């Protein structure tokens, strides 16, 4: 369907009558369309929008939302980029709604405001029309009538409060006479003296009164504040100024105070002069720059300094009342705001300066050069964190969610009809939204905790959660819930040696099941009867027993039972509920026989765990998720696990295990302790709407997802300020009031703030997106709430149903839809409702909504967003986590993740080297052989296996360039290995002394300008969570031309005429140099080889000799000047030699003087010239 360029707004007039102009799949609703607001205050303009979910087979996604008043070059100008609104506008957008907030309103803000959204479709932009007309009005006290009274200097006057428009449908007014608050109507009549002043304000906007005016004359008592609103940064200083008039009466005292507002009364029960207030010690000054003017200076501002500040003065006969509104100070910080509809970051502060402010952006703490606008324009990568700064004030970083952690309250065997909870947690800023999945089906829960109060067998399966904020989305590992039938033991009490014990296994199945009994991993009995008898039990029969029931349609494993003799673990409590952030103690006692098989028993290792597979029990102290938060306090056969700084992800079943020196002397407390970590929420128990105004009387209680101890006391907060303590909170609430609660002693972990005006009506889906497999069964869950009484009448639910179709106000119950005939069930109880759809088809992909109606006149409610169900095929992936916290207890955990749900009776299958080895949600390994590979599949869907997991294969090393390596060139070594998960690489060099040097941890190692010293053997290692391996060593042989030769003469002492002289030439070169000797004025070489020997030396042998060292890459020369005199001996000395200026830097000059005895002027000189290969 094509899109129109504009669509009419749904218009809601000031009387809140909604007018609908046609039905269109694209639209914008603006409410209301006309607003009058008081100058200096703030206003909220609301818009909502809608669009088709898909067009021409493509998903429709919103890419941009904005508010505007002006159009430039055919494009609307976003208010956030308009200089006149800098620091005064904020968008709150999400869930297809966008609210514009404008603070510190000015006359120039009067305009028509329009909302626009843009999608990813070619013509998918829409502007709401006609928009919202905002009128900003000032307040003025006007005196239309005045008459003299009988007393001197007295008049009877009528004063009117004037505005250019009406901020409320039926406004009322507040009057201030000489600063004292006085109620009244639009006009105020009283007796006034010449010293009296009068001011007025619209009720509800008392902080923005008119300027005080003298009733007659120009001199009267009054205080005028220079600014009604001031914004300042945390840590900075601010000046708050006013002028005042005392009618020339001497002032006896004056002071600045913090307003006695309702929301700060608990902390400042009486107004205190700020110079004496301990909260402002050493941080305030009062300056009097001139008569009739006062300035309050506050330094080192704190966020808690946000308040209204008022000035008061006293004379001998008069006191300016402190009830007159003053200057409102807002102390703020810089923050990064993430757009809820796309990857966009905005640097925001309520205190931006006018003009075009400049910002600084940081990525991972490093400044991003060139980014100076309020919106970050670079690519946002989910692995990075981002922050900004303005005027040297730095924000906190924002970042995508880390990989979530899922905690199962009862890992391992779970009994049918027991209570089970899953908790998802992730570190993220802004805080993430959570979504739960069962296999590949989205569940109806977006809370951090997924609770099964009485779990059926059909809820068996793999669960995982995702954490998502505006910067990214990550998925947790998968957790297996395996619901099993219980087994019974008879007799049920203490088992004595020699007695008879019967173990019974039963299962509901058609056709009847066959049973198999096991002791540990040993098969004991198979057959149609699930009874196993131990006629005369002995100590050797102690152990863990389990059974399996199976027919052609599936199998179910039982819970385990322990038959022990003197071995026991007993928990002090089996269920514990604790508040997030607190500390909890989980305690047990354990017993064992002092002697067993004639050997004394000693305990070797006691520990707590929540995970176990393949016989590996993971000590909680070695789990990185609990690092620094757990203690084991054990002694005298008693052991306490203390967990501090509790997280919601700590919700799990904790079991204690101890091992002894006996061969079979290990025991686990089978039941364990279920710990539930809870957040709080406010529940409306009863509410009544007042008929004379918009307020609501309500009774509120602080609720948790589990039963907290009865002795707890609660702290209540109204509009973020502490109000009272107690089990409940009752009172009158205005439409904008929010309430939250906390357990006393844990005030940092308050419940979310609840808008009381919602009256407790709500529908909450467990998850809003579900992916399920074709042919399977899916459960779509929701909870719904309503006040137990409303307007003094008890509320009862009359009808509950699910729907996907709605037309002309008619909601079609899904159970009546022929397409779903025989395939849907509506399972509702205790304010929870589950829609179960079986034999899923691809055509079942739709948005499902829940609706309930009550006996109240307006008591019907739809869950607004609904649940999007997608029917598809599964995809699997194996996640790996490794613990090395305790070197004596390392383990690797493999978890099989499935995107979509399968039929409930199926489970996962693990394969080791293509052979099935396990069926749990996770697979623990102590050792991983390099040749091993692992993968997983879903039983019954084995064709959809996960990618194979394996340790790195031996890496290969490539050298680039591949030919001869010349000194000074660039060489790149690349390491590659086949591995899953992908390998991490480390480079090493083995030197000539066989010492190993660590080089880098990158895939490539680059030698940008290689030197001869870089020659050597190089190798790399490849490592992942499953193992590591090393490559073969690669020899790097750097080639280079000969270095300047060194020439020596032997013998070095006296040389006798007629004796032999040996000249030796040596040069560092690769490949090795070849040497040639030349004598001056002779064309052919005198000799070749590194050593040149002259026998029977005579004077004719004197002259210049040159040694040339040469290889394939260049050559280098050295010259020796040998002078032979008539003497009989010579000595060698070294003198300096300055080269002629024409020699290049490649020349190396050395001079040797041979001083012959008796002939000191006779010298032998040699010069060494290094000439590069390319010069030839």
PDB file of N, CA and C in Angstrom, residues 573-624:
ATOM      1  N   UNK A 573      16.750 -24.790  56.043  1.00  0.00           N
ATOM      2  CA  UNK A 573      15.547 -24.341  55.334  1.00  0.00           C
ATOM      3  C   UNK A 573      15.702 -24.726  53.876  1.00  0.00           C
ATOM      4  N   UNK A 574      14.593 -25.153  53.267  1.00  0.00           N
ATOM      5  CA  UNK A 574      14.670 -25.577  51.868  1.00  0.00           C
ATOM      6  C   UNK A 574      14.214 -24.492  50.901  1.00  0.00           C
ATOM      7  N   UNK A 575      13.649 -23.404  51.409  1.00  0.00           N
ATOM      8  CA  UNK A 575      13.228 -22.290  50.559  1.00  0.00           C
ATOM      9  C   UNK A 575      13.600 -20.983  51.244  1.00  0.00           C
ATOM     10  N   UNK A 576      14.288 -20.124  50.522  1.00  0.00           N
ATOM     11  CA  UNK A 576      14.713 -18.831  51.060  1.00  0.00           C
ATOM     12  C   UNK A 576      14.377 -17.752  50.032  1.00  0.00           C
ATOM     13  N   UNK A 577      13.804 -16.658  50.497  1.00  0.00           N
ATOM     14  CA  UNK A 577      13.524 -15.494  49.656  1.00  0.00           C
ATOM     15  C   UNK A 577      14.343 -14.330  50.195  1.00  0.00           C
ATOM     16  N   UNK A 578      15.094 -13.640  49.328  1.00  0.00           N
ATOM     17  CA  UNK A 578      15.959 -12.545  49.756  1.00  0.00           C
ATOM     18  C   UNK A 578      15.884 -11.408  48.753  1.00  0.00           C
ATOM     19  N   UNK A 579      16.177 -10.198  49.229  1.00  0.00           N
ATOM     20  CA  UNK A 579      16.090  -8.995  48.405  1.00  0.00           C
ATOM     21  C   UNK A 579      17.398  -8.798  47.655  1.00  0.00           C
ATOM     22  N   UNK A 580      17.277  -8.394  46.411  1.00  0.00           N
ATOM     23  CA  UNK A 580      18.462  -8.110  45.594  1.00  0.00           C
ATOM     24  C   UNK A 580      19.367  -7.097  46.306  1.00  0.00           C
ATOM     25  N   UNK A 581      20.681  -7.388  46.294  1.00  0.00           N
ATOM     26  CA  UNK A 581      21.656  -6.517  46.928  1.00  0.00           C
ATOM     27  C   UNK A 581      22.003  -6.883  48.344  1.00  0.00           C
ATOM     28  N   UNK A 582      21.208  -7.734  48.976  1.00  0.00           N
ATOM     29  CA  UNK A 582      21.452  -8.106  50.366  1.00  0.00           C
ATOM     30  C   UNK A 582      22.404  -9.303  50.443  1.00  0.00           C
ATOM     31  N   UNK A 583      22.577  -9.832  51.665  1.00  0.00           N
ATOM     32  CA  UNK A 583      23.428 -11.008  51.912  1.00  0.00           C
ATOM     33  C   UNK A 583      22.552 -12.109  52.496  1.00  0.00           C
ATOM     34  N   UNK A 584      22.802 -13.353  52.087  1.00  0.00           N
ATOM     35  CA  UNK A 584      22.000 -14.468  52.559  1.00  0.00           C
ATOM     36  C   UNK A 584      22.921 -15.582  53.050  1.00  0.00           C
ATOM     37  N   UNK A 585      22.474 -16.289  54.102  1.00  0.00           N
ATOM     38  CA  UNK A 585      23.181 -17.462  54.610  1.00  0.00           C
ATOM     39  C   UNK A 585      22.331 -18.696  54.330  1.00  0.00           C
ATOM     40  N   UNK A 586      22.925 -19.714  53.698  1.00  0.00           N
ATOM     41  CA  UNK A 586      22.270 -21.000  53.433  1.00  0.00           C
ATOM     42  C   UNK A 586      23.036 -22.043  54.242  1.00  0.00           C
ATOM     43  N   UNK A 587      22.330 -22.718  55.162  1.00  0.00           N
ATOM     44  CA  UNK A 587      23.013 -23.549  56.162  1.00  0.00           C
ATOM     45  C   UNK A 587      22.533 -24.989  56.100  1.00  0.00           C
ATOM     46  N   UNK A 588      23.464 -25.914  56.350  1.00  0.00           N
ATOM     47  CA  UNK A 588      23.127 -27.340  56.437  1.00  0.00           C
ATOM     48  C   UNK A 588      23.979 -27.996  57.504  1.00  0.00           C
ATOM     49  N   UNK A 589      23.545 -29.160  57.948  1.00  0.00           N
ATOM     50  CA  UNK A 589      24.358 -30.028  58.788  1.00  0.00           C
ATOM     51  C   UNK A 589      24.539 -31.346  58.055  1.00  0.00           C
ATOM     52  N   UNK A 590      25.652 -32.036  58.322  1.00  0.00           N
ATOM     53  CA  UNK A 590      25.912 -33.302  57.646  1.00  0.00           C
ATOM     54  C   UNK A 590      26.475 -34.315  58.636  1.00  0.00           C
ATOM     55  N   UNK A 591      26.147 -35.579  58.383  1.00  0.00           N
ATOM     56  CA  UNK A 591      26.622 -36.666  59.239  1.00  0.00           C
ATOM     57  C   UNK A 591      27.209 -37.773  58.391  1.00  0.00           C
ATOM     58  N   UNK A 592      28.060 -38.592  59.029  1.00  0.00           N
ATOM     59  CA  UNK A 592      28.695 -39.732  58.376  1.00  0.00           C
ATOM     60  C   UNK A 592      29.161 -40.687  59.482  1.00  0.00           C
ATOM     61  N   UNK A 593      29.263 -41.962  59.167  1.00  0.00           N
ATOM     62  CA  UNK A 593      29.725 -42.901  60.206  1.00  0.00           C
ATOM     63  C   UNK A 593      31.179 -42.626  60.555  1.00  0.00           C
ATOM     64  N   UNK A 594      31.497 -42.679  61.830  1.00  0.00           N
ATOM     65  CA  UNK A 594      32.882 -42.411  62.264  1.00  0.00           C
ATOM     66  C   UNK A 594      33.840 -43.461  61.729  1.00  0.00           C
ATOM     67  N   UNK A 595      33.331 -44.716  61.569  1.00  0.00           N
ATOM     68  CA  UNK A 595      34.136 -45.762  60.933  1.00  0.00           C
ATOM     69  C   UNK A 595      33.281 -46.427  59.871  1.00  0.00           C
ATOM     70  N   UNK A 596      33.948 -46.860  58.810  1.00  0.00           N
ATOM     71  CA  UNK A 596      33.240 -47.498  57.703  1.00  0.00           C
ATOM     72  C   UNK A 596      34.169 -48.552  57.133  1.00  0.00           C
ATOM     73  N   UNK A 597      33.675 -49.808  57.081  1.00  0.00           N
ATOM     74  CA  UNK A 597      34.524 -50.924  56.643  1.00  0.00           C
ATOM     75  C   UNK A 597      35.827 -50.966  57.431  1.00  0.00           C
ATOM     76  N   UNK A 598      35.716 -50.758  58.762  1.00  0.00           N
ATOM     77  CA  UNK A 598      36.848 -50.844  59.687  1.00  0.00           C
ATOM     78  C   UNK A 598      37.895 -49.761  59.459  1.00  0.00           C
ATOM     79  N   UNK A 599      37.521 -48.657  58.805  1.00  0.00           N
ATOM     80  CA  UNK A 599      38.447 -47.536  58.597  1.00  0.00           C
ATOM     81  C   UNK A 599      37.817 -46.273  59.145  1.00  0.00           C
ATOM     82  N   UNK A 600      38.622 -45.454  59.849  1.00  0.00           N
ATOM     83  CA  UNK A 600      38.126 -44.172  60.337  1.00  0.00           C
ATOM     84  C   UNK A 600      37.773 -43.267  59.158  1.00  0.00           C
ATOM     85  N   UNK A 601      36.685 -42.499  59.339  1.00  0.00           N
ATOM     86  CA  UNK A 601      36.220 -41.611  58.267  1.00  0.00           C
ATOM     87  C   UNK A 601      36.642 -40.172  58.558  1.00  0.00           C
ATOM     88  N   UNK A 602      37.253 -39.513  57.584  1.00  0.00           N
ATOM     89  CA  UNK A 602      37.594 -38.091  57.708  1.00  0.00           C
ATOM     90  C   UNK A 602      37.064 -37.357  56.472  1.00  0.00           C
ATOM     91  N   UNK A 603      36.549 -36.141  56.733  1.00  0.00           N
ATOM     92  CA  UNK A 603      36.026 -35.323  55.629  1.00  0.00           C
ATOM     93  C   UNK A 603      37.189 -34.630  54.932  1.00  0.00           C
ATOM     94  N   UNK A 604      37.214 -34.735  53.606  1.00  0.00           N
ATOM     95  CA  UNK A 604      38.309 -34.141  52.837  1.00  0.00           C
ATOM     96  C   UNK A 604      37.910 -32.836  52.160  1.00  0.00           C
ATOM     97  N   UNK A 605      36.677 -32.761  51.687  1.00  0.00           N
ATOM     98  CA  UNK A 605      36.285 -31.540  50.970  1.00  0.00           C
ATOM     99  C   UNK A 605      34.775 -31.294  51.087  1.00  0.00           C
ATOM    100  N   UNK A 606      34.367 -30.220  51.776  1.00  0.00           N
ATOM    101  CA  UNK A 606      32.957 -29.815  51.754  1.00  0.00           C
ATOM    102  C   UNK A 606      32.778 -28.603  50.820  1.00  0.00           C
ATOM    103  N   UNK A 607      31.745 -28.583  50.000  1.00  0.00           N
ATOM    104  CA  UNK A 607      31.522 -27.417  49.130  1.00  0.00           C
ATOM    105  C   UNK A 607      30.060 -27.365  48.704  1.00  0.00           C
ATOM    106  N   UNK A 608      29.665 -26.218  48.155  1.00  0.00           N
ATOM    107  CA  UNK A 608      28.314 -25.980  47.645  1.00  0.00           C
ATOM    108  C   UNK A 608      28.376 -25.861  46.132  1.00  0.00           C
ATOM    109  N   UNK A 609      27.287 -26.260  45.459  1.00  0.00           N
ATOM    110  CA  UNK A 609      27.269 -26.172  43.998  1.00  0.00           C
ATOM    111  C   UNK A 609      25.831 -25.993  43.525  1.00  0.00           C
ATOM    112  N   UNK A 610      25.695 -25.554  42.263  1.00  0.00           N
ATOM    113  CA  UNK A 610      24.382 -25.486  41.618  1.00  0.00           C
ATOM    114  C   UNK A 610      24.394 -26.200  40.273  1.00  0.00           C
ATOM    115  N   UNK A 611      25.586 -26.577  39.786  1.00  0.00           N
ATOM    116  CA  UNK A 611      25.687 -27.218  38.481  1.00  0.00           C
ATOM    117  C   UNK A 611      26.392 -28.553  38.612  1.00  0.00           C
ATOM    118  N   UNK A 612      25.895 -29.526  37.826  1.00  0.00           N
ATOM    119  CA  UNK A 612      26.504 -30.862  37.837  1.00  0.00           C
ATOM    120  C   UNK A 612      26.173 -31.571  36.537  1.00  0.00           C
ATOM    121  N   UNK A 613      27.186 -32.179  35.921  1.00  0.00           N
ATOM    122  CA  UNK A 613      26.960 -33.077  34.775  1.00  0.00           C
ATOM    123  C   UNK A 613      28.205 -33.922  34.585  1.00  0.00           C
ATOM    124  N   UNK A 614      28.000 -35.108  34.030  1.00  0.00           N
ATOM    125  CA  UNK A 614      29.110 -36.045  33.797  1.00  0.00           C
ATOM    126  C   UNK A 614      29.903 -36.318  35.071  1.00  0.00           C
ATOM    127  N   UNK A 615      29.212 -36.314  36.226  1.00  0.00           N
ATOM    128  CA  UNK A 615      29.892 -36.583  37.485  1.00  0.00           C
ATOM    129  C   UNK A 615      30.712 -35.437  38.010  1.00  0.00           C
ATOM    130  N   UNK A 616      30.689 -34.284  37.343  1.00  0.00           N
ATOM    131  CA  UNK A 616      31.448 -33.118  37.778  1.00  0.00           C
ATOM    132  C   UNK A 616      30.515 -32.196  38.557  1.00  0.00           C
ATOM    133  N   UNK A 617      30.856 -31.912  39.813  1.00  0.00           N
ATOM    134  CA  UNK A 617      30.117 -30.959  40.634  1.00  0.00           C
ATOM    135  C   UNK A 617      30.953 -29.686  40.697  1.00  0.00           C
ATOM    136  N   UNK A 618      30.425 -28.589  40.212  1.00  0.00           N
ATOM    137  CA  UNK A 618      31.188 -27.345  40.076  1.00  0.00           C
ATOM    138  C   UNK A 618      31.140 -26.575  41.387  1.00  0.00           C
ATOM    139  N   UNK A 619      32.264 -26.571  42.126  1.00  0.00           N
ATOM    140  CA  UNK A 619      32.373 -25.819  43.374  1.00  0.00           C
ATOM    141  C   UNK A 619      32.026 -24.352  43.100  1.00  0.00           C
ATOM    142  N   UNK A 620      31.073 -23.821  43.866  1.00  0.00           N
ATOM    143  CA  UNK A 620      30.591 -22.460  43.623  1.00  0.00           C
ATOM    144  C   UNK A 620      31.723 -21.443  43.733  1.00  0.00           C
ATOM    145  N   UNK A 621      32.728 -21.725  44.529  1.00  0.00           N
ATOM    146  CA  UNK A 621      33.833 -20.775  44.701  1.00  0.00           C
ATOM    147  C   UNK A 621      34.690 -20.648  43.457  1.00  0.00           C
ATOM    148  N   UNK A 622      34.584 -21.633  42.549  1.00  0.00           N
ATOM    149  CA  UNK A 622      35.367 -21.565  41.313  1.00  0.00           C
ATOM    150  C   UNK A 622      34.575 -20.960  40.166  1.00  0.00           C
ATOM    151  N   UNK A 623      33.294 -20.662  40.395  1.00  0.00           N
ATOM    152  CA  UNK A 623      32.446 -20.127  39.333  1.00  0.00           C
ATOM    153  C   UNK A 623      32.693 -18.623  39.204  1.00  0.00           C
ATOM    154  N   UNK A 624      33.135 -18.143  38.030  1.00  0.00           N
ATOM    155  CA  UNK A 624      33.425 -16.704  37.879  1.00  0.00           C
ATOM    156  C   UNK A 624      32.230 -15.814  38.181  1.00  0.00           C
TER     157      UNK A 624
END
